[in-house]
PDB file of C-alpha atoms in Angstrom:
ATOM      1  CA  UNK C 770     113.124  55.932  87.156  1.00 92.00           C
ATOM      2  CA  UNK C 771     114.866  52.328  87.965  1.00 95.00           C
ATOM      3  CA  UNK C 772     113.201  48.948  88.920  1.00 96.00           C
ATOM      4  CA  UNK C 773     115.636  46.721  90.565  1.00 97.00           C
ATOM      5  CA  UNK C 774     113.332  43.799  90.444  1.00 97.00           C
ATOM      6  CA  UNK C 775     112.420  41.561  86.911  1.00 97.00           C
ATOM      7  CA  UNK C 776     112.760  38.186  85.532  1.00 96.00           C
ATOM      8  CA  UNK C 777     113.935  36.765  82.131  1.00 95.00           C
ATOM      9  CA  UNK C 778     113.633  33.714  80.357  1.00 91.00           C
ATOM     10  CA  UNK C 779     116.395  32.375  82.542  1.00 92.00           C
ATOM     11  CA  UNK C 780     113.917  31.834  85.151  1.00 90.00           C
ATOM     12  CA  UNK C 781     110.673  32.310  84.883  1.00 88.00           C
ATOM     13  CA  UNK C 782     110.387  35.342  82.686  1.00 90.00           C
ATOM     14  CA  UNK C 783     109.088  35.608  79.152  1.00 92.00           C
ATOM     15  CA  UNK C 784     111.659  37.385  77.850  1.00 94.00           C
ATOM     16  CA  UNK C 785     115.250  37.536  76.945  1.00 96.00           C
ATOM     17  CA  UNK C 786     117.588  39.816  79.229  1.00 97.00           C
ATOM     18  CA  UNK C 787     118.352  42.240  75.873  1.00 98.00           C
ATOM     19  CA  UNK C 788     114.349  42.368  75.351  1.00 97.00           C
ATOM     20  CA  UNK C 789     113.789  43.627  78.817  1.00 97.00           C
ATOM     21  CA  UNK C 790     116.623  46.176  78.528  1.00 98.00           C
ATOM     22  CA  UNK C 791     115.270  47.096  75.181  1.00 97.00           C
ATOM     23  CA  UNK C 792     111.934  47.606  77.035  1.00 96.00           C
ATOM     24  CA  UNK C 793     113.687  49.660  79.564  1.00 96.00           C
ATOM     25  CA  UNK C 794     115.043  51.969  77.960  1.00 97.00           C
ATOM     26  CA  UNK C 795     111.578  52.631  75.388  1.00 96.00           C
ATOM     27  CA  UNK C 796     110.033  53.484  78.632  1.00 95.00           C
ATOM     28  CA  UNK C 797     112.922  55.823  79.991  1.00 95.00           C
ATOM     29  CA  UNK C 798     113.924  54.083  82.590  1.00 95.00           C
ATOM     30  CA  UNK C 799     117.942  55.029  83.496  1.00 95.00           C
ATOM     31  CA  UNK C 800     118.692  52.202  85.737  1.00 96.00           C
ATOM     32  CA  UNK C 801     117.592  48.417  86.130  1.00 97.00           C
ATOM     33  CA  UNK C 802     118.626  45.271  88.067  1.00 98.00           C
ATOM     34  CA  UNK C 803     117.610  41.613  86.517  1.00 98.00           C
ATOM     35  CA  UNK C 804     117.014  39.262  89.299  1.00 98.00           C
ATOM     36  CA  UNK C 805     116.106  35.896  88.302  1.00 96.00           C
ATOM     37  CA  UNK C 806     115.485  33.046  90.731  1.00 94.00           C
ATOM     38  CA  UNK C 807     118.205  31.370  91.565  1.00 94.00           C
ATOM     39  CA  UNK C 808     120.291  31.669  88.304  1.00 94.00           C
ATOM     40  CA  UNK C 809     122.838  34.381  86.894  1.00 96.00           C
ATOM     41  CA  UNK C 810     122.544  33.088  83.555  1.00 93.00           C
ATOM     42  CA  UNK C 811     121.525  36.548  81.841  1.00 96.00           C
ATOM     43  CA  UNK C 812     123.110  38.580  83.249  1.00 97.00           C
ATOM     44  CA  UNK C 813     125.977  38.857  81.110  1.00 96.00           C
ATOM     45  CA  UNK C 814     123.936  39.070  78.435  1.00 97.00           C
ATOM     46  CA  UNK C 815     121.725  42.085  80.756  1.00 97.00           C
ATOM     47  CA  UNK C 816     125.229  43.704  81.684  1.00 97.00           C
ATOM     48  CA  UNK C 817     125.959  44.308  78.085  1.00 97.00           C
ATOM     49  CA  UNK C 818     122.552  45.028  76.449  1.00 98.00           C
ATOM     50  CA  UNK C 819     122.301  47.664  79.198  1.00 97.00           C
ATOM     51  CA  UNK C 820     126.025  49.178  78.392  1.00 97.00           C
ATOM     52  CA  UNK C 821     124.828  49.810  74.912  1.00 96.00           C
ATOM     53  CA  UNK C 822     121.421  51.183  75.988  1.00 97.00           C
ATOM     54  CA  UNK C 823     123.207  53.532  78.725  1.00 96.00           C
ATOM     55  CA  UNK C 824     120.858  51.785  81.400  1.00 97.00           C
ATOM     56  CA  UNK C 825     122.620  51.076  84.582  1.00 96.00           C
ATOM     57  CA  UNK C 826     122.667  47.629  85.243  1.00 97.00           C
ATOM     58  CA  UNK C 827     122.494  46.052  88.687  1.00 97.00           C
ATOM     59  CA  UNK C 828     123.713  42.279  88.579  1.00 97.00           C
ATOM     60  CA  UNK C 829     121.107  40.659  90.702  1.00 98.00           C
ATOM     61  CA  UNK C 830     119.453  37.653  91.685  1.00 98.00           C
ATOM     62  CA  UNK C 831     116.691  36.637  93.754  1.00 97.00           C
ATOM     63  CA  UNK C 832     116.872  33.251  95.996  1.00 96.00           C
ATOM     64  CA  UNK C 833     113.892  31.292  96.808  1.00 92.00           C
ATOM     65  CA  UNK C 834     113.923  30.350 100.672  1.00 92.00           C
ATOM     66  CA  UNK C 835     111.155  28.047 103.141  1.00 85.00           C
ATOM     67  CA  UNK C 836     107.966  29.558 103.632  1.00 82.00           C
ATOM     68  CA  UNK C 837     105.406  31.276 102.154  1.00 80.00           C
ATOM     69  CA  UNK C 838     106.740  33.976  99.189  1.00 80.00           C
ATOM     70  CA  UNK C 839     109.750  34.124 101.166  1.00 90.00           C
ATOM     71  CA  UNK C 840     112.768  35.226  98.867  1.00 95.00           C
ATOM     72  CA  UNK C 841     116.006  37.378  99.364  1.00 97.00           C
ATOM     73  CA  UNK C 842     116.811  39.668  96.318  1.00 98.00           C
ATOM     74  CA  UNK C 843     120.717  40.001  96.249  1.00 98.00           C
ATOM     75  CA  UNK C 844     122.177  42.879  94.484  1.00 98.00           C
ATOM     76  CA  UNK C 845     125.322  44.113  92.942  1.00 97.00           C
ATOM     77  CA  UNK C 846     126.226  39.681  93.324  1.00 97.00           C
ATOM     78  CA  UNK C 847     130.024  39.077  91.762  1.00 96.00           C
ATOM     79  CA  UNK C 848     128.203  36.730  89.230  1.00 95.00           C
ATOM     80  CA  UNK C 849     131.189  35.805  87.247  1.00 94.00           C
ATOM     81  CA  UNK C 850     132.719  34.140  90.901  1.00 95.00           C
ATOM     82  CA  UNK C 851     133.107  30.304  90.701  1.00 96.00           C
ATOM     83  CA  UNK C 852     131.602  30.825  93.990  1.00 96.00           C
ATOM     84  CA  UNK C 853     128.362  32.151  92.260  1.00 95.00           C
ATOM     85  CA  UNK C 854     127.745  29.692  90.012  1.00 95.00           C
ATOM     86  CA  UNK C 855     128.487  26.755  92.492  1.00 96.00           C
ATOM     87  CA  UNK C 856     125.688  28.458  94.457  1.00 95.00           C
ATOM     88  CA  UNK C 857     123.558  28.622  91.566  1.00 93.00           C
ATOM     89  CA  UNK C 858     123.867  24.872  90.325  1.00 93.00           C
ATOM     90  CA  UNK C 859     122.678  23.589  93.485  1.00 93.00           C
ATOM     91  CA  UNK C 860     119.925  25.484  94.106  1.00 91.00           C
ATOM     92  CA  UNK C 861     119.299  24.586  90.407  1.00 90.00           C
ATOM     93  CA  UNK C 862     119.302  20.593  91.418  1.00 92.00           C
ATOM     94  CA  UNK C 863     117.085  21.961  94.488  1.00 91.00           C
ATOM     95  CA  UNK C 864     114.635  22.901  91.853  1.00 89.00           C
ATOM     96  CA  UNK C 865     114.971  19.653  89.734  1.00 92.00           C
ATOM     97  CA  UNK C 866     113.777  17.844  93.201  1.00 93.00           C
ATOM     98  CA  UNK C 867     111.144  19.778  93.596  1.00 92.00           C
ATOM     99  CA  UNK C 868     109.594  19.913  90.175  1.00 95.00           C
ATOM    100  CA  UNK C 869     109.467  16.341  90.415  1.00 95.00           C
ATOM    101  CA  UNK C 870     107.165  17.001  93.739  1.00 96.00           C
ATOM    102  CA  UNK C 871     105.358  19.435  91.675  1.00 96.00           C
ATOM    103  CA  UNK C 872     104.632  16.700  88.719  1.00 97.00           C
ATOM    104  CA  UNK C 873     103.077  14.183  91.267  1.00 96.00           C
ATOM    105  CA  UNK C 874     101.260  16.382  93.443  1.00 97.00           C
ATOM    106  CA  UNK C 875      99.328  17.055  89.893  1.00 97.00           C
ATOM    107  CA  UNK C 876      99.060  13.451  88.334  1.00 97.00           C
ATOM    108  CA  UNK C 877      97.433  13.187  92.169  1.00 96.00           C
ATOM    109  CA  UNK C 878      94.673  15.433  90.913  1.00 96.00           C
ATOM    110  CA  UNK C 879      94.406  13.579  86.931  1.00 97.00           C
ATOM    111  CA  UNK C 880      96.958  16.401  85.938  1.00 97.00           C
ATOM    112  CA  UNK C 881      99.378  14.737  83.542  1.00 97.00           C
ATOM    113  CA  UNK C 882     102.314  16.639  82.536  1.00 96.00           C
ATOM    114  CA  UNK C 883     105.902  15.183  81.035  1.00 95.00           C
ATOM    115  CA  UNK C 884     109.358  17.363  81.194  1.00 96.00           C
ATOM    116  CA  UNK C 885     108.955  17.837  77.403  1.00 95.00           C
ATOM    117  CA  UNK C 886     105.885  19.981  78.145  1.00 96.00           C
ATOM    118  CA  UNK C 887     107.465  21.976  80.858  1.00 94.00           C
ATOM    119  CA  UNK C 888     111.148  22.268  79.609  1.00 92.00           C
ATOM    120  CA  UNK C 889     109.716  23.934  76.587  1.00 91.00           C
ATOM    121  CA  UNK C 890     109.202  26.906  78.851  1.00 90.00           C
ATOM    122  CA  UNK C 891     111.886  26.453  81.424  1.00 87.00           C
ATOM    123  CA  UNK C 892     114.595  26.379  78.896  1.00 82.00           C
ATOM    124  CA  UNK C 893     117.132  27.044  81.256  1.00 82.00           C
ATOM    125  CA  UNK C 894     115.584  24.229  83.988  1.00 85.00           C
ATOM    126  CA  UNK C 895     115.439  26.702  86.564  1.00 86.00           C
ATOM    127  CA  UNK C 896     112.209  25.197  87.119  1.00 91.00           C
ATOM    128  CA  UNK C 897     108.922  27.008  88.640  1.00 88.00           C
ATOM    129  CA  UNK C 898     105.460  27.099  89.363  1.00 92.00           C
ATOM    130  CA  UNK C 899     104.681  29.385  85.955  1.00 90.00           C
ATOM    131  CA  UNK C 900     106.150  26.929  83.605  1.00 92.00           C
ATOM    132  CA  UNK C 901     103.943  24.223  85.090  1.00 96.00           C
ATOM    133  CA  UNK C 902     100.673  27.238  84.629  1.00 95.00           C
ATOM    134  CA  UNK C 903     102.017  27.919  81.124  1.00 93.00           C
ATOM    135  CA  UNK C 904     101.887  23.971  80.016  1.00 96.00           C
ATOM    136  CA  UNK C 905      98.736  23.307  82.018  1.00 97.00           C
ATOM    137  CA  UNK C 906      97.134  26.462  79.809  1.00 96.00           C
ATOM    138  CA  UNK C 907      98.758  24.758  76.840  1.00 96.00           C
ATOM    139  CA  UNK C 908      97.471  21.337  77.343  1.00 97.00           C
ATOM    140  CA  UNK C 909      93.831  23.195  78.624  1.00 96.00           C
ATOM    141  CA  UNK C 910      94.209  21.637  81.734  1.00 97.00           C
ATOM    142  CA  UNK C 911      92.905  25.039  82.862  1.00 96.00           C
ATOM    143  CA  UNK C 912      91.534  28.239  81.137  1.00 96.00           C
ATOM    144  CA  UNK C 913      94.130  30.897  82.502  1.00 94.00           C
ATOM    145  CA  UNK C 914      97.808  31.437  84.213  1.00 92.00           C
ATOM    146  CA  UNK C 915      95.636  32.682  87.275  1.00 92.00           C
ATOM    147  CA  UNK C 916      93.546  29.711  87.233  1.00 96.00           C
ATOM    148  CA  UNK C 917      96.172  27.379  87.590  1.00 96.00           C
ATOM    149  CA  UNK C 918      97.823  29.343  90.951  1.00 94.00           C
ATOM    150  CA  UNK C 919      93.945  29.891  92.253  1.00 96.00           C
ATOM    151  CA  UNK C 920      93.181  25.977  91.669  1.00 97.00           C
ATOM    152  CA  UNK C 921      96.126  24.293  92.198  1.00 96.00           C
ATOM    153  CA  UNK C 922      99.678  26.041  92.609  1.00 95.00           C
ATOM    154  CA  UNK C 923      99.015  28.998  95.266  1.00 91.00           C
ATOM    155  CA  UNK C 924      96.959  26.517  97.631  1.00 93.00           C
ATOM    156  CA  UNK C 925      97.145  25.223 100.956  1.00 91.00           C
ATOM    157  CA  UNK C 926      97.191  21.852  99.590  1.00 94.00           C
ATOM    158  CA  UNK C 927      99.743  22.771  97.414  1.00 93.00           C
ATOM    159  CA  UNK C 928     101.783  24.743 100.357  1.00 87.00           C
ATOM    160  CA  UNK C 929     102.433  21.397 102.410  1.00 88.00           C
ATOM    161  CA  UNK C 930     104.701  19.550 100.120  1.00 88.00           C
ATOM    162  CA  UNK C 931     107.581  19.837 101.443  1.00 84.00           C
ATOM    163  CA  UNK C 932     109.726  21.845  99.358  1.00 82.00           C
ATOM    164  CA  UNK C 933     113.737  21.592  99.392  1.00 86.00           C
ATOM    165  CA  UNK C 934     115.133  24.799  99.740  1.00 90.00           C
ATOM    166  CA  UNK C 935     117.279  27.229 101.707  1.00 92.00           C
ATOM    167  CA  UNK C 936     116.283  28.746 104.846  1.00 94.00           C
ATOM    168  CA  UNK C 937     116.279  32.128 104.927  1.00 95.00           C
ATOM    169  CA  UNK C 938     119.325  32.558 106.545  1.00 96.00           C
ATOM    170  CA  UNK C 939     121.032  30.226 104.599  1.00 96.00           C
ATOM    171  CA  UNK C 940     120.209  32.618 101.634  1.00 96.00           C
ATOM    172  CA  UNK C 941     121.478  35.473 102.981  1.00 97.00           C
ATOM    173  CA  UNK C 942     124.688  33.816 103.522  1.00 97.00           C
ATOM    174  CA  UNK C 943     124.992  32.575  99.769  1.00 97.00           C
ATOM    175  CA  UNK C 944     124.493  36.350  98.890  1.00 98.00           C
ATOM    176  CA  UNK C 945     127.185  37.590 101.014  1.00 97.00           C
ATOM    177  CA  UNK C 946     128.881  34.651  99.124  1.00 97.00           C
ATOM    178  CA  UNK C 947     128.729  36.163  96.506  1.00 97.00           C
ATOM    179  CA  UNK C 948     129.288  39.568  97.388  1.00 96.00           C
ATOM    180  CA  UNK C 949     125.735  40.791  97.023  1.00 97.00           C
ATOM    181  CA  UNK C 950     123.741  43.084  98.761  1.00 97.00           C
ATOM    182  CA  UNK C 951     120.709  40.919 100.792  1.00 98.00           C
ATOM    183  CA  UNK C 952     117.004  42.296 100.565  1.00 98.00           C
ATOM    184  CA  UNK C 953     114.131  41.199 101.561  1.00 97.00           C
ATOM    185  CA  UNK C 954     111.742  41.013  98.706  1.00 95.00           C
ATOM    186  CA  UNK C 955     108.190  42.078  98.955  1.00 94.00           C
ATOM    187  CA  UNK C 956     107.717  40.839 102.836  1.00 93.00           C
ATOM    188  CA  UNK C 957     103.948  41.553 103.066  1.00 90.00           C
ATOM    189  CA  UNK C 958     103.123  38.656 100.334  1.00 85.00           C
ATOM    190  CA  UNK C 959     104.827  36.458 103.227  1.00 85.00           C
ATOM    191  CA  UNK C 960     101.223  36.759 105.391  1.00 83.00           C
ATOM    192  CA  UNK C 961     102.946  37.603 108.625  1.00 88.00           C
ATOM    193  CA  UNK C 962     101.081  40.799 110.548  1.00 88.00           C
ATOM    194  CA  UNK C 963     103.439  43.751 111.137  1.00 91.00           C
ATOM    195  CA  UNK C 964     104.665  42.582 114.854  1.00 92.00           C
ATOM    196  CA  UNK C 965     105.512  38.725 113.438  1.00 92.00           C
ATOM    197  CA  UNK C 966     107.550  40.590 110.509  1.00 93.00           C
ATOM    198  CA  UNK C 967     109.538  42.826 113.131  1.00 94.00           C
ATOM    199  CA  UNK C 968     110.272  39.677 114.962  1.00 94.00           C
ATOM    200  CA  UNK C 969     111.199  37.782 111.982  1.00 94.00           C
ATOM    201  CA  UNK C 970     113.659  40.532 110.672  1.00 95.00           C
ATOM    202  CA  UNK C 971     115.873  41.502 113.771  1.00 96.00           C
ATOM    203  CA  UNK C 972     118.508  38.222 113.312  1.00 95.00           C
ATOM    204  CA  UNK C 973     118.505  38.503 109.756  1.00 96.00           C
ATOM    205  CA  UNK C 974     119.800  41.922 109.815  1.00 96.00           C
ATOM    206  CA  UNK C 975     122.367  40.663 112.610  1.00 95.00           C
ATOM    207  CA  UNK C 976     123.149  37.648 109.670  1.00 95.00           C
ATOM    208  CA  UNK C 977     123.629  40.946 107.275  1.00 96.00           C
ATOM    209  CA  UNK C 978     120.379  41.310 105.754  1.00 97.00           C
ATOM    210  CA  UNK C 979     120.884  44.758 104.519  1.00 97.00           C
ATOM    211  CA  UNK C 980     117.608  46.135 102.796  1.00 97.00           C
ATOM    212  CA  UNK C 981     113.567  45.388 102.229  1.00 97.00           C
ATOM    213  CA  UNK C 982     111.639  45.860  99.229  1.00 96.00           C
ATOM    214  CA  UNK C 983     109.387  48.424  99.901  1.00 96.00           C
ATOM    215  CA  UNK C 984     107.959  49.454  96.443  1.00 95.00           C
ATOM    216  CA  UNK C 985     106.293  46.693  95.037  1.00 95.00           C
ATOM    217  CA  UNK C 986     103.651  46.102  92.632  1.00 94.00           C
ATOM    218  CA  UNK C 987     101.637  43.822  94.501  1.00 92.00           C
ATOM    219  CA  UNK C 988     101.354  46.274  97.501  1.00 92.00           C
ATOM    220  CA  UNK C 989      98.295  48.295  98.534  1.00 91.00           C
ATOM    221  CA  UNK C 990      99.463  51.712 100.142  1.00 92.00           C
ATOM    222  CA  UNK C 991      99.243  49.704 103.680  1.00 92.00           C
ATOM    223  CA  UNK C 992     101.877  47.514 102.798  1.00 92.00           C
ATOM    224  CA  UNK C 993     103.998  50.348 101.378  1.00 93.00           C
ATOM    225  CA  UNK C 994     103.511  51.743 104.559  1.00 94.00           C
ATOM    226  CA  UNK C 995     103.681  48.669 106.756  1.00 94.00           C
ATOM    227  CA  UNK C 996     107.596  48.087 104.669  1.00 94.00           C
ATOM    228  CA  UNK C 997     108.600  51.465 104.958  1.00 96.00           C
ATOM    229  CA  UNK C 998     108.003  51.117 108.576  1.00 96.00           C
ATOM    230  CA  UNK C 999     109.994  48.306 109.351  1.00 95.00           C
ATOM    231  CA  UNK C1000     112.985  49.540 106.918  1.00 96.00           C
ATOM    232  CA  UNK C1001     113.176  52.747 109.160  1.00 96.00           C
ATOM    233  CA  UNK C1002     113.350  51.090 112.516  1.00 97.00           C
ATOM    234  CA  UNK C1003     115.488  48.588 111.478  1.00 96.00           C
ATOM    235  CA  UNK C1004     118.039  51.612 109.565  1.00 97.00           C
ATOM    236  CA  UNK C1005     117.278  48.695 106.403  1.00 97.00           C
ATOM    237  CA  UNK C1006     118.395  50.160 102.493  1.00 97.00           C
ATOM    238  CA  UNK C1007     114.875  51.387 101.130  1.00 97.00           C
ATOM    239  CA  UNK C1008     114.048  49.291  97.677  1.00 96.00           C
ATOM    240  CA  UNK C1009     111.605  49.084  94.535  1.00 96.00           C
ATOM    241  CA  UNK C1010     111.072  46.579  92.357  1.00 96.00           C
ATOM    242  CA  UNK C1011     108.227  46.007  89.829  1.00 95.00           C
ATOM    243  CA  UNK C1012     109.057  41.746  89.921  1.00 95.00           C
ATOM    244  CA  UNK C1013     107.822  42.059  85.871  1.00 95.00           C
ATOM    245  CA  UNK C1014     107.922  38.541  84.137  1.00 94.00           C
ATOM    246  CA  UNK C1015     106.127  39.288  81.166  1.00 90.00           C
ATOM    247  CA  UNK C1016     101.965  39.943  80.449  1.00 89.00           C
ATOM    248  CA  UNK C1017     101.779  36.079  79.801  1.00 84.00           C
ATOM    249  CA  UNK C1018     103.287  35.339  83.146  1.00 84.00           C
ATOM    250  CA  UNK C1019     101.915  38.133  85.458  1.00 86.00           C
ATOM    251  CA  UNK C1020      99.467  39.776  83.224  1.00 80.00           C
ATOM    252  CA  UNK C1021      98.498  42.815  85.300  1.00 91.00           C
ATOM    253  CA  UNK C1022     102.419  43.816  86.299  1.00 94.00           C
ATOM    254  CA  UNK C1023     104.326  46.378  83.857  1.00 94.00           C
ATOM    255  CA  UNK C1024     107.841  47.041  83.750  1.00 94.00           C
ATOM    256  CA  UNK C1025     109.199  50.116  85.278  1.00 91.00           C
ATOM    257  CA  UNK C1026     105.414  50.929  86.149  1.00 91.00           C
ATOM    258  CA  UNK C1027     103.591  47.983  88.580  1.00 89.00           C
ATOM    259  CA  UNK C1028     100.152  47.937  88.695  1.00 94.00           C
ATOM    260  CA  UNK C1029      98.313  50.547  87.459  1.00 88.00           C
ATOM    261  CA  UNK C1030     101.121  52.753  87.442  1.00 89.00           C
ATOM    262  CA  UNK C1031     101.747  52.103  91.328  1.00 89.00           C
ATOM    263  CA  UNK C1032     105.451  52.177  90.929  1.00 88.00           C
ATOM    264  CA  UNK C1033     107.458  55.043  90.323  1.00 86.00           C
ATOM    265  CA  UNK C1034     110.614  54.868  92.230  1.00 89.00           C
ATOM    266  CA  UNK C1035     113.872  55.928  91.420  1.00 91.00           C
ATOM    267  CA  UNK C1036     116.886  56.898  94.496  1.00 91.00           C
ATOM    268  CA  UNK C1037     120.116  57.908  93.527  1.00 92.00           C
ATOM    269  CA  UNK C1038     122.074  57.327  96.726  1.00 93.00           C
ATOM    270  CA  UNK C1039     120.732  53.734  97.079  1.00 93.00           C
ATOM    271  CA  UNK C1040     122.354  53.677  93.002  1.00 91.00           C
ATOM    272  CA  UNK C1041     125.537  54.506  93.985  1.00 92.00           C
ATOM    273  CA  UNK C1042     125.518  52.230  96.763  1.00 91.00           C
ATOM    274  CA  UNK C1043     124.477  49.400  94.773  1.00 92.00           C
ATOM    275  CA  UNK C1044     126.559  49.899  92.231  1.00 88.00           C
ATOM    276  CA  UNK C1045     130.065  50.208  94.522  1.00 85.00           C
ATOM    277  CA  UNK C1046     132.672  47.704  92.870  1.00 81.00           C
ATOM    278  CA  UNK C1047     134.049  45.016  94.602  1.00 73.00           C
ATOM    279  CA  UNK C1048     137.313  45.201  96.050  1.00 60.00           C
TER     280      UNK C1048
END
């Protein structure tokens, strides 16, 4: 079994790189790719916890672009390349900007946060929207993670600032930067109905967009079905990824397992592919 989608501390995880590949391997899993948003700050730390644990380990990361849930995994990225961490600093000051649109959209509605309450969760500063749940719960501003999204994070309000980010192509292009392997991640969370999706994906593959997530925990079997669809008529890589940050982040989404045990996915030619070296 692998899952080539998770999140550490480094983002917006709750747990350390070696935790999650100590977790990996009590559950059996035999291969595993850490793809944090926009950083590649564990996964040195990953690479070698998962050399000792005789997991194989998929340097990956996962870029944030415009528009609703749309991100690009990349996988098999070069992440010890100057070019990589250039890459990764500025989408880190991207982030900086728009926490600083996230802390006055909320003093806007009597929410009154500081950096002290949210860096104390983003210890890396790869800020997101679950640090800002995490120190709202904290400062019982609201009663749950899923409260916060519900009531003010994952709203329409909240959905027209206007966030600085990549485009989408523009993230493909920093993984091929980096000599990664683009993906789409999870493209039915981005709301678009089947035909809008086939539309969207034909110049991203021409840009080199090589893959979609198909296995996700946060599919029903219709969007399994819907992804696996467009990955076969667009001759797209075929991937699974559980997108585990930790029960106090996504409390319903296990590691290796999804939802409810929805996940089980595991293909050994997509392995070797990922896991070519660079030349």
């Amino acid at each position: 079994m692998m899952d080539l989608h998770c999140h550490t501390f480094a983002s917006d995880g709750q747990y350390t790189a070696t935790e999650i590949v100590a977790m990996a391997k009590s559950i059996g899993l035999t291969a595993l790719s850490i793809t944090d948003h926009d950083t590649i700050d564990a996964l040195d730390e990953g690479a070698q916890a998962a050399k000792q644990a005789n997991i194989q380990f998929i340097p990956g990361i996962e870029i944030n672009a415009l528009g609703k849930n749309v991100h690009v995994l990349g996988y098999n990225v070069d992440y010890k390349s100057d070019t990589a961490l250039q890459i990764c600093e500025n989408n880190k000051q991207l982030r900086q900007k728009r926490a600083e649109l996230i802390f006055a959209f909320l003093k806007q509605r009597a929410i009154h946060l500081t950096w002290k309450d949210i860096d104390k969760y983003a210890l890396h500063k790869i800020y997101a929207r679950p640090h800002f749940a995490r120190a709202m719960l904290e400062h019982k501003y609201v009663g749950s993670i899923k409260e916060a999204f519900d009531k003010y994070l994952d709203t329409p309000e909240f959905r027209q600032i206007k966030e600085p980010r990549p485009t989408v192509e523009e993230a493909i292009v920093m993984i091929k930067q980096m000599q990664g392997i683009p993906v789409l991640a999870h493209p039915m969370q981005q709301g678009k109905a089947y035909a809008e999706l086939d539309t969207f994906i034909i110049p991203l593959k021409k840009l080199g967009l090589a893959g979609i997530e198909c296995y996700h925990s946060e599919n029903t079997p219709q969007d399994t079905e819907l992804s696996l669809a467009l990955a076969q008529k667009h001759s797209l890589l075929i991937t699974g990824g559980s997108d585990f940050h930790g029960e106090k982040v996504k409390p319903d989404i296990k590691l290796g397992s999804g939802i409810n045990n929805n996940l089980d996915f595991h293909d050994d030619k997509l392995l070797a592919l990922l896991c070519q070296p660079h030349h």
